[in-house]
CSV table of C-alpha atoms and ligand atoms in Angstrom, one decimal:
chain,number,residue,atom,x,y,z
A,3,UNK,CA,26.9,6.8,41.4
A,4,UNK,CA,29.5,6.6,44.2
A,5,UNK,CA,27.1,6.8,47.0
A,6,UNK,CA,29.7,6.7,49.8
A,7,UNK,CA,31.1,10.1,48.5
A,8,UNK,CA,27.9,11.9,47.8
A,9,UNK,CA,24.6,10.3,48.5
A,10,UNK,CA,22.2,12.6,46.9
A,11,UNK,CA,22.4,15.4,44.4
A,12,UNK,CA,19.7,17.7,44.0
A,13,UNK,CA,18.8,20.3,41.2
A,14,UNK,CA,16.4,22.9,41.0
A,15,UNK,CA,14.8,22.8,37.5
A,16,UNK,CA,12.9,25.9,36.3
A,17,UNK,CA,9.8,26.1,38.2
A,18,UNK,CA,10.1,23.0,39.7
A,19,UNK,CA,10.7,21.9,43.4
A,20,UNK,CA,13.6,20.2,44.6
A,21,UNK,CA,14.4,17.1,43.0
A,22,UNK,CA,16.6,14.0,43.4
A,23,UNK,CA,19.1,13.0,40.8
A,24,UNK,CA,16.5,10.4,39.5
A,25,UNK,CA,14.1,13.1,38.8
A,26,UNK,CA,17.0,15.1,37.2
A,27,UNK,CA,17.9,12.6,34.8
A,28,UNK,CA,14.2,11.9,34.2
A,29,UNK,CA,13.7,15.7,33.7
A,30,UNK,CA,16.6,15.5,31.2
A,31,UNK,CA,15.0,12.8,29.1
A,32,UNK,CA,11.7,14.5,29.0
A,33,UNK,CA,12.4,18.1,28.4
A,34,UNK,CA,16.0,17.9,27.1
A,35,UNK,CA,18.9,19.3,29.3
A,36,UNK,CA,19.0,22.6,27.1
A,37,UNK,CA,15.6,23.4,28.7
A,38,UNK,CA,16.7,23.0,32.3
A,39,UNK,CA,18.2,25.8,34.3
A,40,UNK,CA,18.9,26.1,37.8
A,41,UNK,CA,21.4,25.6,40.4
A,42,UNK,CA,23.0,22.1,41.4
A,43,UNK,CA,22.9,21.7,45.3
A,44,UNK,CA,24.9,19.1,47.2
A,45,UNK,CA,22.4,18.8,49.8
A,46,UNK,CA,24.3,16.0,51.4
A,47,UNK,CA,26.4,16.6,54.6
A,48,UNK,CA,30.0,16.8,53.1
A,49,UNK,CA,32.6,15.2,55.3
A,50,UNK,CA,34.5,17.7,56.7
A,51,UNK,CA,38.2,17.1,56.4
A,52,UNK,CA,41.3,19.5,56.9
A,53,UNK,CA,42.1,18.6,53.3
A,54,UNK,CA,39.7,20.7,51.0
A,55,UNK,CA,41.2,19.4,47.8
A,56,UNK,CA,39.6,16.0,48.8
A,57,UNK,CA,36.2,17.4,48.8
A,58,UNK,CA,36.6,19.0,45.6
A,59,UNK,CA,37.9,15.9,43.8
A,60,UNK,CA,34.9,14.0,45.5
A,61,UNK,CA,32.5,16.4,43.8
A,62,UNK,CA,34.3,15.9,40.3
A,63,UNK,CA,34.5,12.1,40.8
A,64,UNK,CA,30.9,11.9,41.5
A,65,UNK,CA,30.3,13.5,38.1
A,66,UNK,CA,32.1,10.7,36.4
A,67,UNK,CA,29.9,8.0,37.9
A,68,UNK,CA,26.8,9.4,36.1
A,69,UNK,CA,25.5,7.0,33.1
A,70,UNK,CA,22.3,7.6,31.5
A,71,UNK,CA,20.8,7.6,27.9
A,72,UNK,CA,21.9,10.9,27.5
A,73,UNK,CA,24.9,10.8,29.8
A,74,UNK,CA,27.3,12.7,28.0
A,75,UNK,CA,25.0,15.8,27.9
A,76,UNK,CA,24.3,15.2,31.7
A,77,UNK,CA,28.3,15.0,32.2
A,78,UNK,CA,28.8,18.0,30.3
A,79,UNK,CA,26.0,19.9,32.1
A,80,UNK,CA,27.4,19.0,35.7
A,81,UNK,CA,31.0,19.7,34.7
A,82,UNK,CA,30.0,23.2,33.7
A,83,UNK,CA,27.9,23.5,37.0
A,84,UNK,CA,30.6,22.2,39.2
A,85,UNK,CA,33.5,24.2,37.4
A,86,UNK,CA,31.3,27.4,37.7
A,87,UNK,CA,30.8,26.6,41.2
A,88,UNK,CA,34.8,26.2,41.7
A,89,UNK,CA,35.0,29.6,40.4
A,90,UNK,CA,35.7,32.3,43.3
A,91,UNK,CA,32.6,34.0,44.3
A,92,UNK,CA,32.5,37.8,44.1
A,93,UNK,CA,32.9,39.1,47.6
A,94,UNK,CA,30.3,41.2,49.2
A,95,UNK,CA,31.2,44.4,51.1
A,96,UNK,CA,34.0,44.0,53.4
A,97,UNK,CA,33.2,43.8,57.1
A,98,UNK,CA,34.6,46.7,58.8
A,99,UNK,CA,36.0,46.7,62.2
A,100,UNK,CA,37.2,43.1,62.6
A,101,UNK,CA,40.0,44.4,64.5
A,102,UNK,CA,38.2,46.9,66.9
A,103,UNK,CA,38.9,46.4,70.8
A,104,UNK,CA,37.1,43.7,72.4
A,105,UNK,CA,34.8,45.8,74.4
A,106,UNK,CA,32.8,47.0,71.5
A,107,UNK,CA,32.0,43.6,69.9
A,108,UNK,CA,28.4,42.7,70.3
A,109,UNK,CA,27.4,39.2,71.2
A,110,UNK,CA,24.0,38.4,69.5
A,111,UNK,CA,21.9,35.2,70.2
A,112,UNK,CA,20.9,33.8,67.1
A,113,UNK,CA,19.6,30.3,68.1
A,114,UNK,CA,18.5,29.5,71.6
A,115,UNK,CA,18.6,25.9,72.8
A,116,UNK,CA,18.8,24.0,69.6
A,117,UNK,CA,20.0,20.5,69.0
A,118,UNK,CA,21.1,21.0,65.4
A,119,UNK,CA,21.7,23.6,62.9
A,120,UNK,CA,23.3,24.2,59.4
A,121,UNK,CA,26.3,26.3,58.7
A,122,UNK,CA,27.6,27.4,55.1
A,123,UNK,CA,30.8,29.4,54.6
A,124,UNK,CA,31.9,30.6,51.0
A,125,UNK,CA,35.4,31.5,52.4
A,126,UNK,CA,38.1,29.4,54.1
A,127,UNK,CA,37.8,29.3,57.8
A,128,UNK,CA,38.9,28.3,61.1
A,129,UNK,CA,37.5,26.5,64.1
A,130,UNK,CA,38.7,26.7,67.7
A,131,UNK,CA,37.7,25.1,70.9
A,132,UNK,CA,41.0,26.4,72.6
A,133,UNK,CA,39.8,27.1,76.4
A,134,UNK,CA,41.7,30.3,76.0
A,135,UNK,CA,39.3,31.5,73.2
A,136,UNK,CA,40.9,35.1,73.3
A,137,UNK,CA,43.8,34.0,71.5
A,138,UNK,CA,41.8,32.3,68.8
A,139,UNK,CA,44.6,29.8,68.0
A,140,UNK,CA,42.8,27.6,65.5
A,141,UNK,CA,42.1,23.9,66.3
A,142,UNK,CA,41.1,23.2,62.7
A,143,UNK,CA,41.7,25.2,59.7
A,144,UNK,CA,39.5,24.6,56.2
A,145,UNK,CA,39.6,25.9,52.7
A,146,UNK,CA,36.3,26.8,50.8
A,147,UNK,CA,33.8,24.2,51.2
A,148,UNK,CA,30.7,26.3,50.4
A,149,UNK,CA,28.2,23.5,51.2
A,150,UNK,CA,25.8,23.0,54.0
A,151,UNK,CA,27.7,21.7,57.0
A,152,UNK,CA,25.7,20.0,59.6
A,153,UNK,CA,26.1,20.9,63.3
A,154,UNK,CA,24.8,18.7,66.1
A,155,UNK,CA,25.4,17.4,69.6
A,156,UNK,CA,26.6,13.9,69.4
A,157,UNK,CA,27.6,12.1,72.7
A,158,UNK,CA,27.5,15.6,74.4
A,159,UNK,CA,30.1,17.1,72.0
A,160,UNK,CA,29.6,19.8,69.7
A,161,UNK,CA,30.1,18.0,66.1
A,162,UNK,CA,30.7,20.0,63.1
A,163,UNK,CA,30.4,18.1,59.8
A,164,UNK,CA,31.0,14.9,61.8
A,165,UNK,CA,34.1,16.0,63.5
A,166,UNK,CA,33.9,16.5,67.2
A,167,UNK,CA,35.2,19.0,69.5
A,168,UNK,CA,36.0,18.6,73.0
A,169,UNK,CA,35.3,21.9,74.5
A,170,UNK,CA,31.9,23.2,75.5
A,171,UNK,CA,32.5,26.2,73.6
A,172,UNK,CA,33.7,26.4,70.2
A,173,UNK,CA,34.2,29.4,67.8
A,174,UNK,CA,33.9,29.3,64.0
A,175,UNK,CA,35.7,32.6,62.3
A,176,UNK,CA,35.4,32.7,58.8
A,177,UNK,CA,38.2,34.5,56.4
A,178,UNK,CA,37.4,37.6,54.5
A,179,UNK,CA,34.8,38.9,53.8
A,180,UNK,CA,34.0,37.4,57.4
A,181,UNK,CA,30.5,36.1,56.6
A,182,UNK,CA,28.6,32.7,57.4
A,183,UNK,CA,25.3,31.4,57.0
A,184,UNK,CA,23.4,30.1,59.6
A,185,UNK,CA,20.3,28.0,58.8
A,186,UNK,CA,20.3,30.0,55.4
A,187,UNK,CA,20.7,33.5,56.9
A,188,UNK,CA,24.0,35.4,56.4
A,189,UNK,CA,25.7,37.2,59.2
A,190,UNK,CA,29.0,38.9,59.6
A,191,UNK,CA,31.9,38.4,62.1
A,192,UNK,CA,32.2,35.1,64.1
A,193,UNK,CA,29.9,32.1,65.4
A,194,UNK,CA,30.3,31.0,68.9
A,195,UNK,CA,28.4,27.7,69.8
A,196,UNK,CA,28.0,27.1,73.7
A,197,UNK,CA,26.7,23.8,75.0
A,198,UNK,CA,23.8,24.8,77.6
A,199,UNK,CA,24.0,23.2,81.2
A,200,UNK,CA,21.1,20.7,80.4
A,201,UNK,CA,23.8,18.9,78.0
A,202,UNK,CA,21.3,18.3,75.3
A,203,UNK,CA,21.2,21.6,73.4
A,204,UNK,CA,23.5,24.5,72.6
A,205,UNK,CA,23.1,28.1,71.8
A,206,UNK,CA,24.5,29.8,68.6
A,207,UNK,CA,25.9,33.6,69.2
A,208,UNK,CA,27.1,36.0,66.6
A,209,UNK,CA,30.2,37.8,67.6
A,210,UNK,CA,29.9,40.8,65.4
A,211,UNK,CA,31.8,44.3,65.4
A,212,UNK,CA,29.4,47.2,66.2
A,213,UNK,CA,28.8,48.8,62.9
A,214,UNK,CA,28.1,45.4,61.2
A,215,UNK,CA,25.7,44.8,63.9
A,216,UNK,CA,24.2,48.1,63.4
A,217,UNK,CA,23.7,47.7,59.8
A,218,UNK,CA,21.8,44.5,60.3
A,219,UNK,CA,19.6,46.4,62.7
A,220,UNK,CA,19.1,49.6,61.1
A,221,UNK,CA,17.8,48.0,57.9
A,222,UNK,CA,15.7,45.8,60.0
A,223,UNK,CA,14.2,48.4,62.2
A,224,UNK,CA,13.5,51.2,59.3
A,225,UNK,CA,13.1,50.9,55.5
A,226,UNK,CA,16.0,51.5,53.7
A,227,UNK,CA,14.1,54.2,51.5
A,228,UNK,CA,13.5,56.5,54.3
A,229,UNK,CA,15.0,59.6,54.8
A,230,UNK,CA,18.8,59.9,55.4
A,231,UNK,CA,18.8,61.7,58.4
A,232,UNK,CA,16.0,59.5,59.9
A,233,UNK,CA,18.3,56.5,59.2
A,234,UNK,CA,21.1,58.3,60.8
A,235,UNK,CA,19.0,58.9,64.0
A,236,UNK,CA,17.9,55.5,64.0
A,237,UNK,CA,21.5,54.5,63.9
A,238,UNK,CA,22.6,56.5,66.8
A,239,UNK,CA,19.8,55.3,68.9
A,240,UNK,CA,20.2,51.7,68.1
A,241,UNK,CA,24.0,52.0,68.8
A,242,UNK,CA,23.4,53.7,72.2
A,243,UNK,CA,20.7,51.1,73.2
A,244,UNK,CA,22.9,48.1,72.2
A,245,UNK,CA,25.9,49.5,74.3
A,246,UNK,CA,23.5,50.5,77.3
A,247,UNK,CA,22.1,46.8,77.3
A,248,UNK,CA,25.6,45.2,76.8
A,249,UNK,CA,26.9,47.4,79.5
A,250,UNK,CA,23.8,46.7,81.9
A,251,UNK,CA,22.9,43.0,81.3
A,252,UNK,CA,25.9,41.6,79.2
A,253,UNK,CA,28.0,40.6,82.1
A,254,UNK,CA,25.0,38.1,83.3
A,255,UNK,CA,24.6,36.3,79.9
A,256,UNK,CA,26.9,34.6,77.2
A,257,UNK,CA,25.3,37.0,75.0
A,258,UNK,CA,24.4,40.7,74.9
A,259,UNK,CA,21.6,41.2,72.7
A,260,UNK,CA,18.6,38.8,71.3
A,261,UNK,CA,17.9,39.3,67.5
A,262,UNK,CA,14.1,40.0,68.1
A,263,UNK,CA,12.3,43.0,69.0
A,264,UNK,CA,12.9,42.0,72.6
A,265,UNK,CA,15.9,44.0,72.2
A,266,UNK,CA,16.5,45.2,68.6
A,267,UNK,CA,15.4,43.4,65.5
A,268,UNK,CA,18.7,42.2,63.8
A,269,UNK,CA,18.5,40.5,60.3
A,270,UNK,CA,22.5,40.4,59.4
A,271,UNK,CA,23.5,40.8,56.2
A,272,UNK,CA,19.8,40.4,54.5
A,273,UNK,CA,19.1,43.8,55.9
A,274,UNK,CA,22.1,45.8,54.6
A,275,UNK,CA,21.6,48.4,51.7
A,276,UNK,CA,23.8,51.1,50.7
A,277,UNK,CA,21.8,53.8,52.3
A,278,UNK,CA,21.8,51.9,55.6
A,279,UNK,CA,25.7,51.4,55.6
A,280,UNK,CA,25.8,55.3,54.9
A,281,UNK,CA,23.8,55.9,58.0
A,282,UNK,CA,26.0,53.9,60.1
A,283,UNK,CA,29.4,55.1,58.7
A,284,UNK,CA,28.3,58.8,58.8
A,285,UNK,CA,27.2,58.3,62.4
A,286,UNK,CA,30.7,56.2,63.3
A,287,UNK,CA,30.7,55.7,67.2
A,288,UNK,CA,28.2,58.2,68.1
A,289,UNK,CA,26.0,57.5,71.0
A,290,UNK,CA,23.7,59.5,73.1
A,291,UNK,CA,24.4,60.3,76.9
A,292,UNK,CA,22.5,62.4,79.7
A,293,UNK,CA,23.0,63.3,83.4
A,294,UNK,CA,22.7,60.1,85.5
A,295,UNK,CA,21.3,60.4,89.1
A,296,UNK,CA,24.8,60.6,90.5
A,297,UNK,CA,25.6,63.7,88.6
A,298,UNK,CA,27.8,61.9,85.9
A,299,UNK,CA,27.1,61.7,82.2
A,300,UNK,CA,26.7,58.5,80.7
A,301,UNK,CA,24.6,56.4,78.0
A,302,UNK,CA,21.0,55.6,78.8
A,303,UNK,CA,18.3,53.2,77.2
A,304,UNK,CA,17.4,54.9,74.1
A,305,UNK,CA,14.1,53.0,73.6
A,306,UNK,CA,12.4,53.6,70.4
A,307,UNK,CA,9.2,52.3,68.9
A,308,UNK,CA,7.3,52.5,65.7
A,309,UNK,CA,4.4,55.0,66.1
A,310,UNK,CA,3.7,56.9,69.3
A,311,UNK,CA,0.1,58.0,68.2
A,312,UNK,CA,0.8,61.6,69.1
A,313,UNK,CA,2.6,61.7,72.3
A,314,UNK,CA,5.7,59.6,73.4
A,315,UNK,CA,5.4,57.9,76.7
A,316,UNK,CA,7.3,58.2,80.0
A,317,UNK,CA,9.7,55.2,80.5
A,318,UNK,CA,8.8,54.8,84.1
A,319,UNK,CA,5.2,53.8,83.1
A,320,UNK,CA,6.3,51.0,80.8
A,321,UNK,CA,9.8,49.8,81.8
A,322,UNK,CA,10.0,51.1,85.3
A,323,UNK,CA,13.3,53.1,84.9
A,324,UNK,CA,13.6,56.9,85.0
A,325,UNK,CA,15.9,59.0,82.7
A,326,UNK,CA,15.6,62.8,82.1
A,327,UNK,CA,15.3,62.3,78.2
A,328,UNK,CA,12.6,59.6,78.6
A,329,UNK,CA,9.7,61.5,80.2
A,330,UNK,CA,7.8,61.9,76.8
A,331,UNK,CA,7.1,64.6,74.4
A,332,UNK,CA,4.2,65.5,72.2
A,333,UNK,CA,4.7,64.2,68.6
A,334,UNK,CA,2.8,65.9,65.9
A,335,UNK,CA,5.1,63.9,63.3
A,336,UNK,CA,4.1,60.5,63.1
A,337,UNK,CA,0.3,61.0,61.9
A,338,UNK,CA,1.4,61.8,58.4
A,339,UNK,CA,3.9,58.9,58.0
A,340,UNK,CA,2.1,55.9,59.5
A,341,UNK,CA,-0.2,54.1,57.4
A,342,UNK,CA,-3.8,55.3,58.5
A,343,UNK,CA,-4.6,51.4,59.5
A,344,UNK,CA,-1.5,51.5,61.7
A,345,UNK,CA,-2.0,55.1,63.1
A,346,UNK,CA,-5.8,53.9,64.1
A,347,UNK,CA,-5.8,50.2,64.2
A,348,UNK,CA,-9.2,48.5,64.0
A,349,UNK,CA,-10.9,46.9,66.9
A,350,UNK,CA,-9.8,43.2,67.6
A,351,UNK,CA,-11.4,40.3,69.9
A,352,UNK,CA,-10.0,37.5,71.9
A,353,UNK,CA,-11.7,34.8,73.7
A,354,UNK,CA,-11.6,35.2,77.5
A,355,UNK,CA,-10.2,31.6,77.8
A,356,UNK,CA,-7.4,32.5,75.4
A,357,UNK,CA,-6.6,35.9,77.2
A,358,UNK,CA,-6.4,34.1,80.4
A,359,UNK,CA,-4.4,31.0,79.2
A,360,UNK,CA,-1.9,33.6,77.8
A,361,UNK,CA,-1.8,35.6,80.9
A,362,UNK,CA,-1.2,32.5,83.2
A,363,UNK,CA,1.4,31.1,80.8
A,364,UNK,CA,3.5,34.4,81.2
A,365,UNK,CA,2.8,35.0,84.8
A,366,UNK,CA,2.0,31.6,86.8
A,367,UNK,CA,1.8,33.7,90.0
A,368,UNK,CA,-1.7,35.0,88.9
A,369,UNK,CA,-2.9,31.6,89.7
A,370,UNK,CA,-3.1,32.8,93.3
A,371,UNK,CA,-6.2,35.0,92.1
A,372,UNK,CA,-8.2,31.7,91.5
A,373,UNK,CA,-10.3,32.0,88.4
A,374,UNK,CA,-9.4,35.6,86.6
A,375,UNK,CA,-13.0,37.3,86.4
A,376,UNK,CA,-11.9,40.6,85.4
A,377,UNK,CA,-9.6,43.3,84.0
A,378,UNK,CA,-10.0,47.0,84.7
A,379,UNK,CA,-7.6,49.9,83.9
A,380,UNK,CA,-5.6,51.1,87.0
A,381,UNK,CA,-3.7,53.9,85.5
A,382,UNK,CA,-3.6,55.9,82.4
A,383,UNK,CA,-1.4,58.7,80.9
A,384,UNK,CA,-3.6,61.5,79.6
A,385,UNK,CA,-2.8,63.6,76.6
A,386,UNK,CA,-4.8,66.0,74.8
A,387,UNK,CA,-6.4,63.7,72.2
A,388,UNK,CA,-6.0,60.3,74.0
A,389,UNK,CA,-4.8,58.2,76.8
A,390,UNK,CA,-2.5,55.4,77.0
A,391,UNK,CA,-3.4,52.7,79.7
A,392,UNK,CA,-0.3,52.2,81.9
A,393,UNK,CA,-1.3,49.7,84.4
A,394,UNK,CA,-4.1,46.9,84.5
A,395,UNK,CA,-5.7,45.5,87.5
A,396,UNK,CA,-6.7,41.8,87.5
A,397,UNK,CA,-9.3,40.4,89.6
A,398,UNK,CA,-10.0,36.9,90.7
A,399,UNK,CA,-12.6,34.4,92.0
A,400,UNK,CA,-10.4,34.5,95.3
A,401,UNK,CA,-11.3,38.0,95.8
A,402,UNK,CA,-7.7,39.0,95.5
A,403,UNK,CA,-6.5,41.4,92.8
A,404,UNK,CA,-3.1,41.8,91.1
A,405,UNK,CA,-1.6,44.5,88.9
A,406,UNK,CA,0.4,44.2,85.7
A,407,UNK,CA,2.0,47.0,83.5
A,408,UNK,CA,-0.3,47.6,80.7
A,409,UNK,CA,2.5,47.0,78.1
A,410,UNK,CA,3.3,43.4,79.9
A,411,UNK,CA,-0.4,42.6,79.8
A,412,UNK,CA,-0.6,43.5,75.9
A,413,UNK,CA,2.5,41.4,75.0
A,414,UNK,CA,1.4,38.3,77.3
A,415,UNK,CA,-1.9,38.3,75.2
A,416,UNK,CA,-0.2,39.0,71.8
A,417,UNK,CA,3.6,38.5,72.0
A,418,UNK,CA,4.0,39.6,68.4
A,419,UNK,CA,2.3,42.8,69.1
A,420,UNK,CA,1.0,42.8,65.6
A,421,UNK,CA,-2.6,42.8,66.7
A,422,UNK,CA,-2.8,44.3,69.9
A,423,UNK,CA,-0.6,47.0,68.8
A,424,UNK,CA,-0.5,49.4,71.7
A,425,UNK,CA,-2.1,50.0,74.9
A,426,UNK,CA,-3.7,53.1,73.5
A,427,UNK,CA,-7.2,51.6,73.4
A,428,UNK,CA,-10.2,50.9,75.7
A,429,UNK,CA,-10.9,47.4,77.0
A,430,UNK,CA,-14.3,46.1,77.1
A,431,UNK,CA,-16.0,42.6,78.0
A,432,UNK,CA,-18.1,41.3,75.0
A,433,UNK,CA,-19.8,38.1,75.9
A,434,UNK,CA,-17.2,35.4,76.3
A,435,UNK,CA,-14.8,37.8,74.6
A,436,UNK,CA,-12.4,40.7,75.3
A,437,UNK,CA,-12.5,43.7,72.7
A,438,UNK,CA,-9.8,46.0,72.4
A,439,UNK,CA,-11.3,49.4,70.9
A,440,UNK,CA,-10.3,52.9,69.7
A,441,UNK,CA,-6.7,51.7,69.1
A,442,UNK,CA,-3.9,53.9,68.3
A,443,UNK,CA,-0.3,53.9,67.6
A,444,UNK,CA,1.9,50.9,67.4
A,445,UNK,CA,4.6,49.9,70.0
A,446,UNK,CA,5.3,51.0,73.7
A,447,UNK,CA,5.8,54.5,72.8
A,448,UNK,CA,8.9,55.3,74.8
A,449,UNK,CA,11.5,57.4,73.1
A,450,UNK,CA,12.1,58.1,69.6
A,451,UNK,CA,9.0,57.6,67.5
A,452,UNK,CA,10.2,55.9,64.2
A,453,UNK,CA,7.5,57.3,62.1
A,454,UNK,CA,7.9,60.8,63.8
A,455,UNK,CA,11.6,60.8,63.0
A,456,UNK,CA,10.8,60.2,59.4
A,457,UNK,CA,8.3,63.0,59.5
A,458,UNK,CA,10.7,65.3,61.1
A,459,UNK,CA,13.4,64.5,58.5
A,460,UNK,CA,10.8,65.0,55.8
A,461,UNK,CA,10.5,68.3,57.1
A,462,UNK,CA,14.3,69.2,56.6
A,463,UNK,CA,15.3,68.1,60.2
A,464,UNK,CA,18.8,66.4,60.8
A,465,UNK,CA,19.5,63.4,63.0
A,466,UNK,CA,20.7,65.5,65.8
A,467,UNK,CA,17.9,67.7,65.9
A,468,UNK,CA,15.5,64.7,65.6
A,469,UNK,CA,17.5,62.8,68.5
A,470,UNK,CA,17.5,66.0,71.0
A,471,UNK,CA,13.5,66.2,70.2
A,472,UNK,CA,12.7,62.9,71.3
A,473,UNK,CA,15.4,62.4,73.9
A,474,UNK,CA,15.5,65.9,75.5
A,475,UNK,CA,18.5,66.7,77.6
A,476,UNK,CA,20.7,64.4,75.9
A,477,UNK,CA,23.6,65.1,73.7
A,478,UNK,CA,25.7,63.1,71.2
A,479,UNK,CA,29.5,62.0,71.9
A,480,UNK,CA,31.7,59.7,70.0
A,481,UNK,CA,33.1,56.6,71.7
A,482,UNK,CA,35.2,55.1,68.8
B,19,ZN,ZN1,4.9,59.9,67.0
């Protein structure tokens, strides 16, 4: 086998893990090739050259070198796989808005401070490290490779498939359907790589048109089988939230949004379904606006969360910002939609040491309290059936005390928010543990209640009615 061209070939025989070529031949001898099924994977880093035909010929020449006891069959099998692999793949849904104005594009941080990643692109693509990235003049252009390409920093330079690029910023832009895979996950638009000031790591940022971004968000934030009007409400809320964060904070970063619940969950192409695209397309360009303190009308942070528990919360108590539509409304709708175990969540306990360590890790300033000895509720929002903890007082051995917003306290202890689901709960010291009892709801509770939106849609309410209910004194306008 020509080791210099392709060092390792792997196959995935039926119900078998990844095997090397030796295992493949062994499996052929043992079971016969007719019983093998699976996909041939070129797991090596294929040299990236500007001449794609060279890569294809290398794949074929690698096949010619295989000689085993049943070599003819193997070569036939490999040839079939290679030829079928050369066939142009069926294109997925085209990516819309690739020509939309620059102000609407969303920059999503996909990878933060990494040293390496893997890129795969089924279409032809270009790479530029031109300092004037706006022009997108390609530094290099490539035909279809569709095999994993290694990206890493070598001698401080972004190196893609062994080829170094001199600039600290590189943009990779695939041709139609404008899709690339990063570490196995598919995204639309372009990929920007930026070397961090530390010189040893880089960030990977997805530059994506707004509706393609939203398709990857709405499908991750709500089940695709939910009511179409709930999905549409989600699409408008997510679009508004994105543009607000982009406008408010985007100028300070090389990216606008993280792909996690810290902003909005974004899963790229894997979150897309027909119903999700319908919701995005049918609300094209629509955002929510409200009156601002200076009397003008503008977008606002349309927060939303899973299950409010019966009443949405005032944003001032959770995020500290005040907008008329975010003061909180009763929500009789989520109770019949959320699973009972999520609406009323069971008691959970954390060791005292664990809780304190988590708090100190997130808020090192708390060390000034000395040894943290107690937490007590400092403020609550009271509703008919329950109250939501909004502020926690922490007392220490130094005699000092400090306060945290209850939502910050919750996420410091459980950053995933999957155990300590909300601050609608009682906190009780239980020996060396802290117990969180009488839990209710999931999420911060501000703005639209997602389960509530589904409940309203089931009752025949449309997206506009849902949004005006959860964000009173707001209205929908179109921005593109
Ligand atoms: Zn609710």
